[in-house]
PDB file of C-alpha atoms in Angstrom:
ATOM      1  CA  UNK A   1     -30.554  15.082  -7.003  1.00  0.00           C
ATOM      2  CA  UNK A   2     -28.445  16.471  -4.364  1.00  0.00           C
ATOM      3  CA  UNK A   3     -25.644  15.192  -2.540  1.00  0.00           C
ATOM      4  CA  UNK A   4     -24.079  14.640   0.675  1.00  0.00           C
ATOM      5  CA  UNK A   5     -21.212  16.195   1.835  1.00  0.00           C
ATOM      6  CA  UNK A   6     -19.841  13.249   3.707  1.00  0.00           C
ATOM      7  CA  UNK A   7     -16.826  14.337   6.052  1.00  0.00           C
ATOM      8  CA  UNK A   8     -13.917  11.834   6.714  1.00  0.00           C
ATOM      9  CA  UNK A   9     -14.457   8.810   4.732  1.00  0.00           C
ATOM     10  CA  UNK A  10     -11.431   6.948   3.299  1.00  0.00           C
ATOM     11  CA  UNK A  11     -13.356   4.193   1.159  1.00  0.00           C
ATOM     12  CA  UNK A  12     -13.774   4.920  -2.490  1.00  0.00           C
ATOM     13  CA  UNK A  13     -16.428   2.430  -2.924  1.00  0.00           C
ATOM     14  CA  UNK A  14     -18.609   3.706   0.140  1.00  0.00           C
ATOM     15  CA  UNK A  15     -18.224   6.796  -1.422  1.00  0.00           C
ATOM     16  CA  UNK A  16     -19.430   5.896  -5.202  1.00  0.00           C
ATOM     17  CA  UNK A  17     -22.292   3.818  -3.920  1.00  0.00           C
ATOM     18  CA  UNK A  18     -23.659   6.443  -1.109  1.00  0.00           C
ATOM     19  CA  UNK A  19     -23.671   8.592  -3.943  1.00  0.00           C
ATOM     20  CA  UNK A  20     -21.667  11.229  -1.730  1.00  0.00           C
ATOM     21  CA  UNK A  21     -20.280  14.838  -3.221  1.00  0.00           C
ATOM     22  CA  UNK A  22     -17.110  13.795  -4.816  1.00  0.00           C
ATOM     23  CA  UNK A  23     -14.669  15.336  -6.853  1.00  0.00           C
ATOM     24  CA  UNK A  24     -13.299  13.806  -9.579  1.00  0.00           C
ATOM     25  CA  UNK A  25      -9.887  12.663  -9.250  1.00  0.00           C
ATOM     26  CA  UNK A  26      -9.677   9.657 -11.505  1.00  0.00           C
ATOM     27  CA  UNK A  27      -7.680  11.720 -14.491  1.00  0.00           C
ATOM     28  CA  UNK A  28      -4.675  10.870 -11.777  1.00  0.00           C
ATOM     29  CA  UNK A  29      -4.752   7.081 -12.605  1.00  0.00           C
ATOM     30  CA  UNK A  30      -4.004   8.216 -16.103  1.00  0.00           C
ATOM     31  CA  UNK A  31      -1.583  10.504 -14.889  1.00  0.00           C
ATOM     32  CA  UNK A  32       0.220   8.027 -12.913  1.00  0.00           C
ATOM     33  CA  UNK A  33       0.416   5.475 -15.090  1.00  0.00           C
ATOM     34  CA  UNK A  34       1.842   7.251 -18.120  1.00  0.00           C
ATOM     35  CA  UNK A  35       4.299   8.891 -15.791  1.00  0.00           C
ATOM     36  CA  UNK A  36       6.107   5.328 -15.505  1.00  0.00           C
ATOM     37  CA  UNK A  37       7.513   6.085 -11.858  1.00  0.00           C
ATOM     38  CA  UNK A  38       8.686   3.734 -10.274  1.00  0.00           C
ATOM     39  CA  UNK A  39       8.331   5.314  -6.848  1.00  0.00           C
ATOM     40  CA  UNK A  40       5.550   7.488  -6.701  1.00  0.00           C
ATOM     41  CA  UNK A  41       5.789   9.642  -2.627  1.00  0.00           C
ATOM     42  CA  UNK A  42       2.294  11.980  -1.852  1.00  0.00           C
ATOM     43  CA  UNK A  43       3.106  14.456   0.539  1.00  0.00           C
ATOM     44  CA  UNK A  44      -0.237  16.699   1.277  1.00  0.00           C
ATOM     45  CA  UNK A  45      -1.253  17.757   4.733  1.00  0.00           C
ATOM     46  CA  UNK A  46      -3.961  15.730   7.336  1.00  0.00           C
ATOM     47  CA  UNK A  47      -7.487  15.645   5.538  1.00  0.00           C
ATOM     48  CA  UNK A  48      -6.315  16.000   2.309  1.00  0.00           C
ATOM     49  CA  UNK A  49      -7.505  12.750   0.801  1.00  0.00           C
ATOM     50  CA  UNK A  50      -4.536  10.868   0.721  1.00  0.00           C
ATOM     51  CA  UNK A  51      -5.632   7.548   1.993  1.00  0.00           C
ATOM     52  CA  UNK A  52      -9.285   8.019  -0.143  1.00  0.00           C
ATOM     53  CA  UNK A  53      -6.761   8.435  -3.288  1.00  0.00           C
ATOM     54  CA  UNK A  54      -5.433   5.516  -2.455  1.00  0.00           C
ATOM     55  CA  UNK A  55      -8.562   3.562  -1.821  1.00  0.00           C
ATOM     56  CA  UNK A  56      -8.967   4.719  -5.205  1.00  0.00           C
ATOM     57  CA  UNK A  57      -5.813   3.431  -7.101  1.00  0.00           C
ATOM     58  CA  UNK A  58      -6.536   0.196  -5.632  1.00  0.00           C
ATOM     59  CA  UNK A  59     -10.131  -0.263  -6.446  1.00  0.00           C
ATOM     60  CA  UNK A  60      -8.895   0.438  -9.813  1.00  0.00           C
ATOM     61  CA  UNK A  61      -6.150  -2.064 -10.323  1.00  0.00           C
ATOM     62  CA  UNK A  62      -6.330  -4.604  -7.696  1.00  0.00           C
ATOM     63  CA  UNK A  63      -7.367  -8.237  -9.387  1.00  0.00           C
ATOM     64  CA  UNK A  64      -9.597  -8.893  -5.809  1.00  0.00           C
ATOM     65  CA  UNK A  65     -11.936  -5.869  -7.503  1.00  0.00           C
ATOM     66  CA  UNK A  66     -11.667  -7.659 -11.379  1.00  0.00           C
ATOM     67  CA  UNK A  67     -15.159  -6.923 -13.001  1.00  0.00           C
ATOM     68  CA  UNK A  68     -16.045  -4.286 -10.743  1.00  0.00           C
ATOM     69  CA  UNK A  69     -15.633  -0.978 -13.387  1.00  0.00           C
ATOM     70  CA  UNK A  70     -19.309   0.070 -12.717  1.00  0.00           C
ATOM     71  CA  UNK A  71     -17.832   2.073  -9.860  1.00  0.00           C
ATOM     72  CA  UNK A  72     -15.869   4.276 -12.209  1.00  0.00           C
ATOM     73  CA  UNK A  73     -18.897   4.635 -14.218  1.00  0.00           C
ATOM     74  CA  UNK A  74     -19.547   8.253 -15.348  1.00  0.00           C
ATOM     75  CA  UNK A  75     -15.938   8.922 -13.733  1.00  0.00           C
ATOM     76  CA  UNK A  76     -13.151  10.707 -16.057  1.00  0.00           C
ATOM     77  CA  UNK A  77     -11.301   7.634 -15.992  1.00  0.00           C
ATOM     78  CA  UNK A  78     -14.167   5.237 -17.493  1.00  0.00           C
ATOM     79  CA  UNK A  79     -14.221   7.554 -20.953  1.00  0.00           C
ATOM     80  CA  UNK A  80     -10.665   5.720 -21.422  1.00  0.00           C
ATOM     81  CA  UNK A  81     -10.724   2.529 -23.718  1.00  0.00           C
ATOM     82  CA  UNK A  82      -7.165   1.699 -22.601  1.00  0.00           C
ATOM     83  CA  UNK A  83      -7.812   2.148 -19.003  1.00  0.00           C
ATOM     84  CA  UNK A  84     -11.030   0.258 -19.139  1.00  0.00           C
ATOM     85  CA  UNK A  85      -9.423  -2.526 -20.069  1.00  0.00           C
ATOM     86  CA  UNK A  86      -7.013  -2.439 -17.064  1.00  0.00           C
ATOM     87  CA  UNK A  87      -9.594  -1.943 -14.105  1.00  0.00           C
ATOM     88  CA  UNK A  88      -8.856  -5.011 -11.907  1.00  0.00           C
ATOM     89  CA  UNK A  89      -6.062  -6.718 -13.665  1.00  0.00           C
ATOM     90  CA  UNK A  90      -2.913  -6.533 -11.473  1.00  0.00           C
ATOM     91  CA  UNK A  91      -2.087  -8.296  -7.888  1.00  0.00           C
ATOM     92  CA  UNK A  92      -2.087  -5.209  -5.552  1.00  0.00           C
ATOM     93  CA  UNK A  93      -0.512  -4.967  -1.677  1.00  0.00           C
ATOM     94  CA  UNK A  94      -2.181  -2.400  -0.261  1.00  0.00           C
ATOM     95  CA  UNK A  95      -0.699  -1.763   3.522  1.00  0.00           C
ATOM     96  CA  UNK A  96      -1.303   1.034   6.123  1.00  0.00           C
ATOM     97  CA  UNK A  97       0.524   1.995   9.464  1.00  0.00           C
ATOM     98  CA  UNK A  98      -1.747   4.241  10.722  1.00  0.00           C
ATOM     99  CA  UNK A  99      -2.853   2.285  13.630  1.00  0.00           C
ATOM    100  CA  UNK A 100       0.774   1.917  14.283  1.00  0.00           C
ATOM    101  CA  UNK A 101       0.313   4.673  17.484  1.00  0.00           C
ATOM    102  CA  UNK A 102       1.317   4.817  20.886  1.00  0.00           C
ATOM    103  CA  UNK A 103       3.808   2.198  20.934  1.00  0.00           C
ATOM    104  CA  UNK A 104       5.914   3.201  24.167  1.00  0.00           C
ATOM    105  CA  UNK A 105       8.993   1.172  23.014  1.00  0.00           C
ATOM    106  CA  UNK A 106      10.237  -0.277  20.417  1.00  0.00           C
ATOM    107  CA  UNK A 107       9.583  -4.147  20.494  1.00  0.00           C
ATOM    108  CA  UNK A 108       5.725  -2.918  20.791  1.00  0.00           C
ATOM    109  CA  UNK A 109       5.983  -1.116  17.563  1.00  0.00           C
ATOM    110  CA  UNK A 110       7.734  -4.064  15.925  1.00  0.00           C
ATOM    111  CA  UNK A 111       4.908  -6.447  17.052  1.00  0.00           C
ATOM    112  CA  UNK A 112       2.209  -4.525  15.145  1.00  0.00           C
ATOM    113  CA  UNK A 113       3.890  -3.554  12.347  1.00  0.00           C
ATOM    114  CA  UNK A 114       4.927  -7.723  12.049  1.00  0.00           C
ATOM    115  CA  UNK A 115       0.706  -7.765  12.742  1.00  0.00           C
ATOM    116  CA  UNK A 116       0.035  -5.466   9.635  1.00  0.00           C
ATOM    117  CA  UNK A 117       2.100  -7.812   7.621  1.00  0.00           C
ATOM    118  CA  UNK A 118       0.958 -10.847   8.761  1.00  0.00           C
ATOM    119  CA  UNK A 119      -2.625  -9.991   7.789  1.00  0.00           C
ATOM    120  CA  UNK A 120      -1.669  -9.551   4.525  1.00  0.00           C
ATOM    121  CA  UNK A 121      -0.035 -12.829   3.947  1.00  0.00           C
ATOM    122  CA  UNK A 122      -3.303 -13.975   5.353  1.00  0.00           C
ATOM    123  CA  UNK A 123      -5.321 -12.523   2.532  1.00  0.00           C
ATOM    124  CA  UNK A 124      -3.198 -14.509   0.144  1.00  0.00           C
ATOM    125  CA  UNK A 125      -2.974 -18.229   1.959  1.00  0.00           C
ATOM    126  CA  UNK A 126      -5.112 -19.566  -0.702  1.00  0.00           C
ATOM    127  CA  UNK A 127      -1.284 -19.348  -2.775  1.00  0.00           C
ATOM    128  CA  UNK A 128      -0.433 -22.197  -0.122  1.00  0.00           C
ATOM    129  CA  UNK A 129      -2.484 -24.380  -1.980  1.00  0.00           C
ATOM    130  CA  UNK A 130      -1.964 -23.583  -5.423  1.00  0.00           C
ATOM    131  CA  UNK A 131      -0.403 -26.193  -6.892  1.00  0.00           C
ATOM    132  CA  UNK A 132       3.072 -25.931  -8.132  1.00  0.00           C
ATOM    133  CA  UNK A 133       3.864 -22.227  -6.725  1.00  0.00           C
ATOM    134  CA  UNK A 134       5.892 -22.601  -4.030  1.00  0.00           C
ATOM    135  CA  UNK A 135       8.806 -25.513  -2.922  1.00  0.00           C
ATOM    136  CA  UNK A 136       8.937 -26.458   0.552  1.00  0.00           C
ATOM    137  CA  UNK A 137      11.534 -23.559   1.782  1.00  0.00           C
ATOM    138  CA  UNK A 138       8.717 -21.278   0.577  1.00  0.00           C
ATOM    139  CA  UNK A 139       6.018 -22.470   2.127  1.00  0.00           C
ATOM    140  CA  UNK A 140       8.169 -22.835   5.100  1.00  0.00           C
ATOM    141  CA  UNK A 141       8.797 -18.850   5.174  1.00  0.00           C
ATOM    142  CA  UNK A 142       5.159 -18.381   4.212  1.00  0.00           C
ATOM    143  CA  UNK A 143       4.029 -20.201   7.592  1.00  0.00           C
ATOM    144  CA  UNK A 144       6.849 -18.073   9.905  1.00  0.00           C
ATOM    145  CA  UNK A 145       5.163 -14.632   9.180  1.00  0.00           C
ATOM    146  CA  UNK A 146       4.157 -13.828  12.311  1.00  0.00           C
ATOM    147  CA  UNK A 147       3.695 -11.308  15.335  1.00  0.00           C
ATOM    148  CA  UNK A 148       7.465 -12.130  16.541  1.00  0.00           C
ATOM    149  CA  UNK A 149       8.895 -13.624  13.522  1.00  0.00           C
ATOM    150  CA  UNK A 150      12.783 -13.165  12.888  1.00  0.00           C
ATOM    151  CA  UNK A 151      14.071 -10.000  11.691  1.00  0.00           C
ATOM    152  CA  UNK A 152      15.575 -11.253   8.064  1.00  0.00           C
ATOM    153  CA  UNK A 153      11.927 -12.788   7.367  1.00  0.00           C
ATOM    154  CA  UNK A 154      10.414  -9.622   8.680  1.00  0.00           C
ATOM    155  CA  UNK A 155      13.090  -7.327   6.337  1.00  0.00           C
ATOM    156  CA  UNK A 156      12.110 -10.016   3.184  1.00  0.00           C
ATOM    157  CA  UNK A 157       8.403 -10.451   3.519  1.00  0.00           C
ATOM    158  CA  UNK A 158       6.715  -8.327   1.393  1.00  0.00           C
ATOM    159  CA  UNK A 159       9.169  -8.697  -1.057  1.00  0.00           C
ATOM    160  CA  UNK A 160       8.534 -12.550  -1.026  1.00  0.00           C
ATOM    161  CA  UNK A 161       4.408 -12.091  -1.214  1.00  0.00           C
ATOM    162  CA  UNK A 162       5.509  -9.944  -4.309  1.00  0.00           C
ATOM    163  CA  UNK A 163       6.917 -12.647  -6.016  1.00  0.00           C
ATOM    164  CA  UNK A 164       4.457 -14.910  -5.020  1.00  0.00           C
ATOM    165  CA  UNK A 165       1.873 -12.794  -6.875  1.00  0.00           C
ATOM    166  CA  UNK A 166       3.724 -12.199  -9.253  1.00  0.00           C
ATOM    167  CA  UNK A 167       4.372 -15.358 -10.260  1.00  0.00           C
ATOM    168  CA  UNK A 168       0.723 -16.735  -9.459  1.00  0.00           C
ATOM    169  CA  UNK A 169      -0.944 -13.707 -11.571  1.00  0.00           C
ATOM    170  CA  UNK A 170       2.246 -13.600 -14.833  1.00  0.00           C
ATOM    171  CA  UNK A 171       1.999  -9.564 -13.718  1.00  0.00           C
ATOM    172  CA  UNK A 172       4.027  -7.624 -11.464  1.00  0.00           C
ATOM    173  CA  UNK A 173       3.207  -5.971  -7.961  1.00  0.00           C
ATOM    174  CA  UNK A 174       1.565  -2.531  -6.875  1.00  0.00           C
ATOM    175  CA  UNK A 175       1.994  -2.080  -3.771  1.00  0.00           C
ATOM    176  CA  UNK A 176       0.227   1.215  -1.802  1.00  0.00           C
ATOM    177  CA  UNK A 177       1.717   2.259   1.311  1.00  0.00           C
ATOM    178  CA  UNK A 178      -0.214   4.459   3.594  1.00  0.00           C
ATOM    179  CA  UNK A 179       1.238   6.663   6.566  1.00  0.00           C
ATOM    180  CA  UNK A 180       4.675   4.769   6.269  1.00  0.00           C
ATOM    181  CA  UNK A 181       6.142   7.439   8.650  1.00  0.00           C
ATOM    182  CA  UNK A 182       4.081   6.911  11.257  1.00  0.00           C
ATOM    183  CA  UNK A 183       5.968   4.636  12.820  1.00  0.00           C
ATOM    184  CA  UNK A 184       9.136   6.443  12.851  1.00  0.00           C
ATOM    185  CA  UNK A 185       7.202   9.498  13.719  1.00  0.00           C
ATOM    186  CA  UNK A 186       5.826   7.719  16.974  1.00  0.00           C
ATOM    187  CA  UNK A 187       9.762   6.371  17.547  1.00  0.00           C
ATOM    188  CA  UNK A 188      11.223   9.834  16.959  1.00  0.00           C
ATOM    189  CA  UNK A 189       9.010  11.442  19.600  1.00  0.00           C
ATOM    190  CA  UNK A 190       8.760   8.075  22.097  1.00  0.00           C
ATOM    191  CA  UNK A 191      12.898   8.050  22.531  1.00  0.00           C
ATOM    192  CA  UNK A 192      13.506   4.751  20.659  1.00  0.00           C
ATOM    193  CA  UNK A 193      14.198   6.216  17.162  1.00  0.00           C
ATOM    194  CA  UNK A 194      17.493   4.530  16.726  1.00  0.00           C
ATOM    195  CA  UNK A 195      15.693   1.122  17.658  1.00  0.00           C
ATOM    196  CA  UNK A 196      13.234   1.167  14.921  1.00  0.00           C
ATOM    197  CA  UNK A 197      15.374   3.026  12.160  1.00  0.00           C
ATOM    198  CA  UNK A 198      17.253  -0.718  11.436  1.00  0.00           C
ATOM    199  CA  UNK A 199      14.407  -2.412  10.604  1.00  0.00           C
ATOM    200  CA  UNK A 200      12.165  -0.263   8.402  1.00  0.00           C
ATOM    201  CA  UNK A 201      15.534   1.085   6.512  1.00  0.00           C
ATOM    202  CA  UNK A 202      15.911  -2.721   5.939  1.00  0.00           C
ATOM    203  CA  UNK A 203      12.059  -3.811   5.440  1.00  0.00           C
ATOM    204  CA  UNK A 204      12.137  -0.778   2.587  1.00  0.00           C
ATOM    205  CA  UNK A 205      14.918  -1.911   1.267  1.00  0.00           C
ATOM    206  CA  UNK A 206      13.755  -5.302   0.380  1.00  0.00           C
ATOM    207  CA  UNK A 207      10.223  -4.247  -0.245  1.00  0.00           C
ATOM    208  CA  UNK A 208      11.085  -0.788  -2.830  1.00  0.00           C
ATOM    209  CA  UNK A 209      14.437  -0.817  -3.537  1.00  0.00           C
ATOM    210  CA  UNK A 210      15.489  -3.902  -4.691  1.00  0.00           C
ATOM    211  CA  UNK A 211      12.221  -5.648  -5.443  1.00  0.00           C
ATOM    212  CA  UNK A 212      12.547  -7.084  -8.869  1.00  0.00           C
ATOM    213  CA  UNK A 213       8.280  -7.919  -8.807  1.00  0.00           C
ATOM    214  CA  UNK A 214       7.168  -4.591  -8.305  1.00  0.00           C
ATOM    215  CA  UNK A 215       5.787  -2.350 -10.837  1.00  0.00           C
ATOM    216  CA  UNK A 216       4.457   0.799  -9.141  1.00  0.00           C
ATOM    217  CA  UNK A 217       4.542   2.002  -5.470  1.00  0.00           C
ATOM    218  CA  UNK A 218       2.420   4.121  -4.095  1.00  0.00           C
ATOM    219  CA  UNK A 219       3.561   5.917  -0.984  1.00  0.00           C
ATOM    220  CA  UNK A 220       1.044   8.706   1.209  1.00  0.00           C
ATOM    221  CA  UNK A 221       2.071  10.640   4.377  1.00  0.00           C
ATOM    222  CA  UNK A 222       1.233  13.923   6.312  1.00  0.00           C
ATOM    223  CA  UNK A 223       3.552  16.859   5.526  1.00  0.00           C
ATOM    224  CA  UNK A 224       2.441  18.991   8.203  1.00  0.00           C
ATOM    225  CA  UNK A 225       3.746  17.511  11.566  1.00  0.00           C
ATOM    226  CA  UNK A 226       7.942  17.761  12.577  1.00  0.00           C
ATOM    227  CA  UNK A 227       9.915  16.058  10.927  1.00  0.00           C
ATOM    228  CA  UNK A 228      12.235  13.071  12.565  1.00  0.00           C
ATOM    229  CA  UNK A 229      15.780  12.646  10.693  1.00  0.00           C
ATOM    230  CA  UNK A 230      15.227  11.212   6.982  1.00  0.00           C
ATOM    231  CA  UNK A 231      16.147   7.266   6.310  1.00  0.00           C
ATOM    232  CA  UNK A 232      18.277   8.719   3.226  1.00  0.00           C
ATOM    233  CA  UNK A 233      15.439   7.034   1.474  1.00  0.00           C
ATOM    234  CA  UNK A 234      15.265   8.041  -2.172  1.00  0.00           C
ATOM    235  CA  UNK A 235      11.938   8.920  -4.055  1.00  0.00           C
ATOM    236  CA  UNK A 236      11.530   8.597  -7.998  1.00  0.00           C
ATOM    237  CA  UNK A 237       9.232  11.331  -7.820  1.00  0.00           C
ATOM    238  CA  UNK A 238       6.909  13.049  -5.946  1.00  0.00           C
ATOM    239  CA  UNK A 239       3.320  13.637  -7.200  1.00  0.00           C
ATOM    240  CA  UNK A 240       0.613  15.684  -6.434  1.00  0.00           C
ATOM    241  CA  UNK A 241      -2.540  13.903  -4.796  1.00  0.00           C
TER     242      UNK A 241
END
């Protein structure tokens, strides 16, 4: 049976189950894994399947898609006994800033990168009622994530819903960033570079750097627009998509 070519979509699963052309990229979980990075940064041009990869790695791994191999079915990956066994078995944060675009200042751009965080503490407020999980000073950060919330719980969220998970699912974090230079793309070419350079130097920080709950990250961006000045931020390695 043939089929489709279809052109632009991002979602793994839409893919699988439209029974779309696909080519097989699943070896890469393998390859990924083994490699034991801790930072993993993709760096591949517009259209190059970055953010379907992605979709990918956490359809794969992510506990909220536990029992759910039959996608990988008659993939490379699925021939693996080990890797079997660990489709849908770790807490994943999977985040994007692509619609973080035409912000014209700065407090703008904070506001819906804040937004993107916030909605991923609201995928997770059923931890508010485990039992047990968090004391009262955690539950009190848990309920400031917000829109305008203040910038040391903005810098220490993600690395707080890490240890949440962490410590609710006994496994540590992945966490897959998509387009994370977006934003300082749209800053660098908007005039308020300086602005926004503070607080994702000290959100990445937090979140990458010293995050004691994370196992793997997972980081995509464009490589073909210009460049803005680096954040001196360090990669473990840099992987082919």
């Amino acid at each position: 049976m043939a089929r489709t070519v279809g052109i632009g979509h991002q979602d793994f699963e839409r893919v699988i189950q439209h029974n779309n052309f696909y080519v097989d990229k699943t070896l890469f979980l393998k390859e990924w894994w083994e490699n034991d990075d801790a930072v993993t940064l993709i760096t591949r041009p517009r259209r190059f399947g970055k953010t379907l990869n992605m979709s990918m790695v956490e359809r794969f791994f992510s506990v909220k898609y536990a029992g759910q191999g039959e996608l990988f079915e008659g993939l490379n990956i699925w021939k693996e006994e080990k890797y079997r066994k660990l489709q849908g078995t770790y807490p994943v944060i999977s985040l994007s800033f692509a619609p973080v675009k035409e912000m014209e200042n700065y407090l703008d751009m904070r506001r819906l990168m804040c937004r993107l965080i916030y909605e991923q503490f609201h995928q997770y407020r059923f931890l508010l009622q485990v039992d047990g999980l968090m004391d009262e000073k955690e539950k009190e950060l848990f309920h400031a994530i917000s829109r305008t919330m203040e910038e040391d719980v903005a810098a220490m969220s993600l690395n707080m819903l890490s240890r949440l998970l962490m410590r609710h699912y006994g496994k540590k974090v992945i966490i897959l960033l998509d387009e994370y230079d977006t934003p300082m793309q749209e800053a660098y070419m908007k005039g308020y570079w300086e602005d926004i350079v503070a607080f994702i130097r000290n959100l990445f920080n937090a979140t990458f750097k010293t995050n004691a709950c994370l196992e793997l990250f997972y980081d995509g961006k464009p490589a073909e627009r210009g460049e803005p000045p680096d954040l001196d931020r360090r990669t473990d390695s840099v992987q082919p998509d």
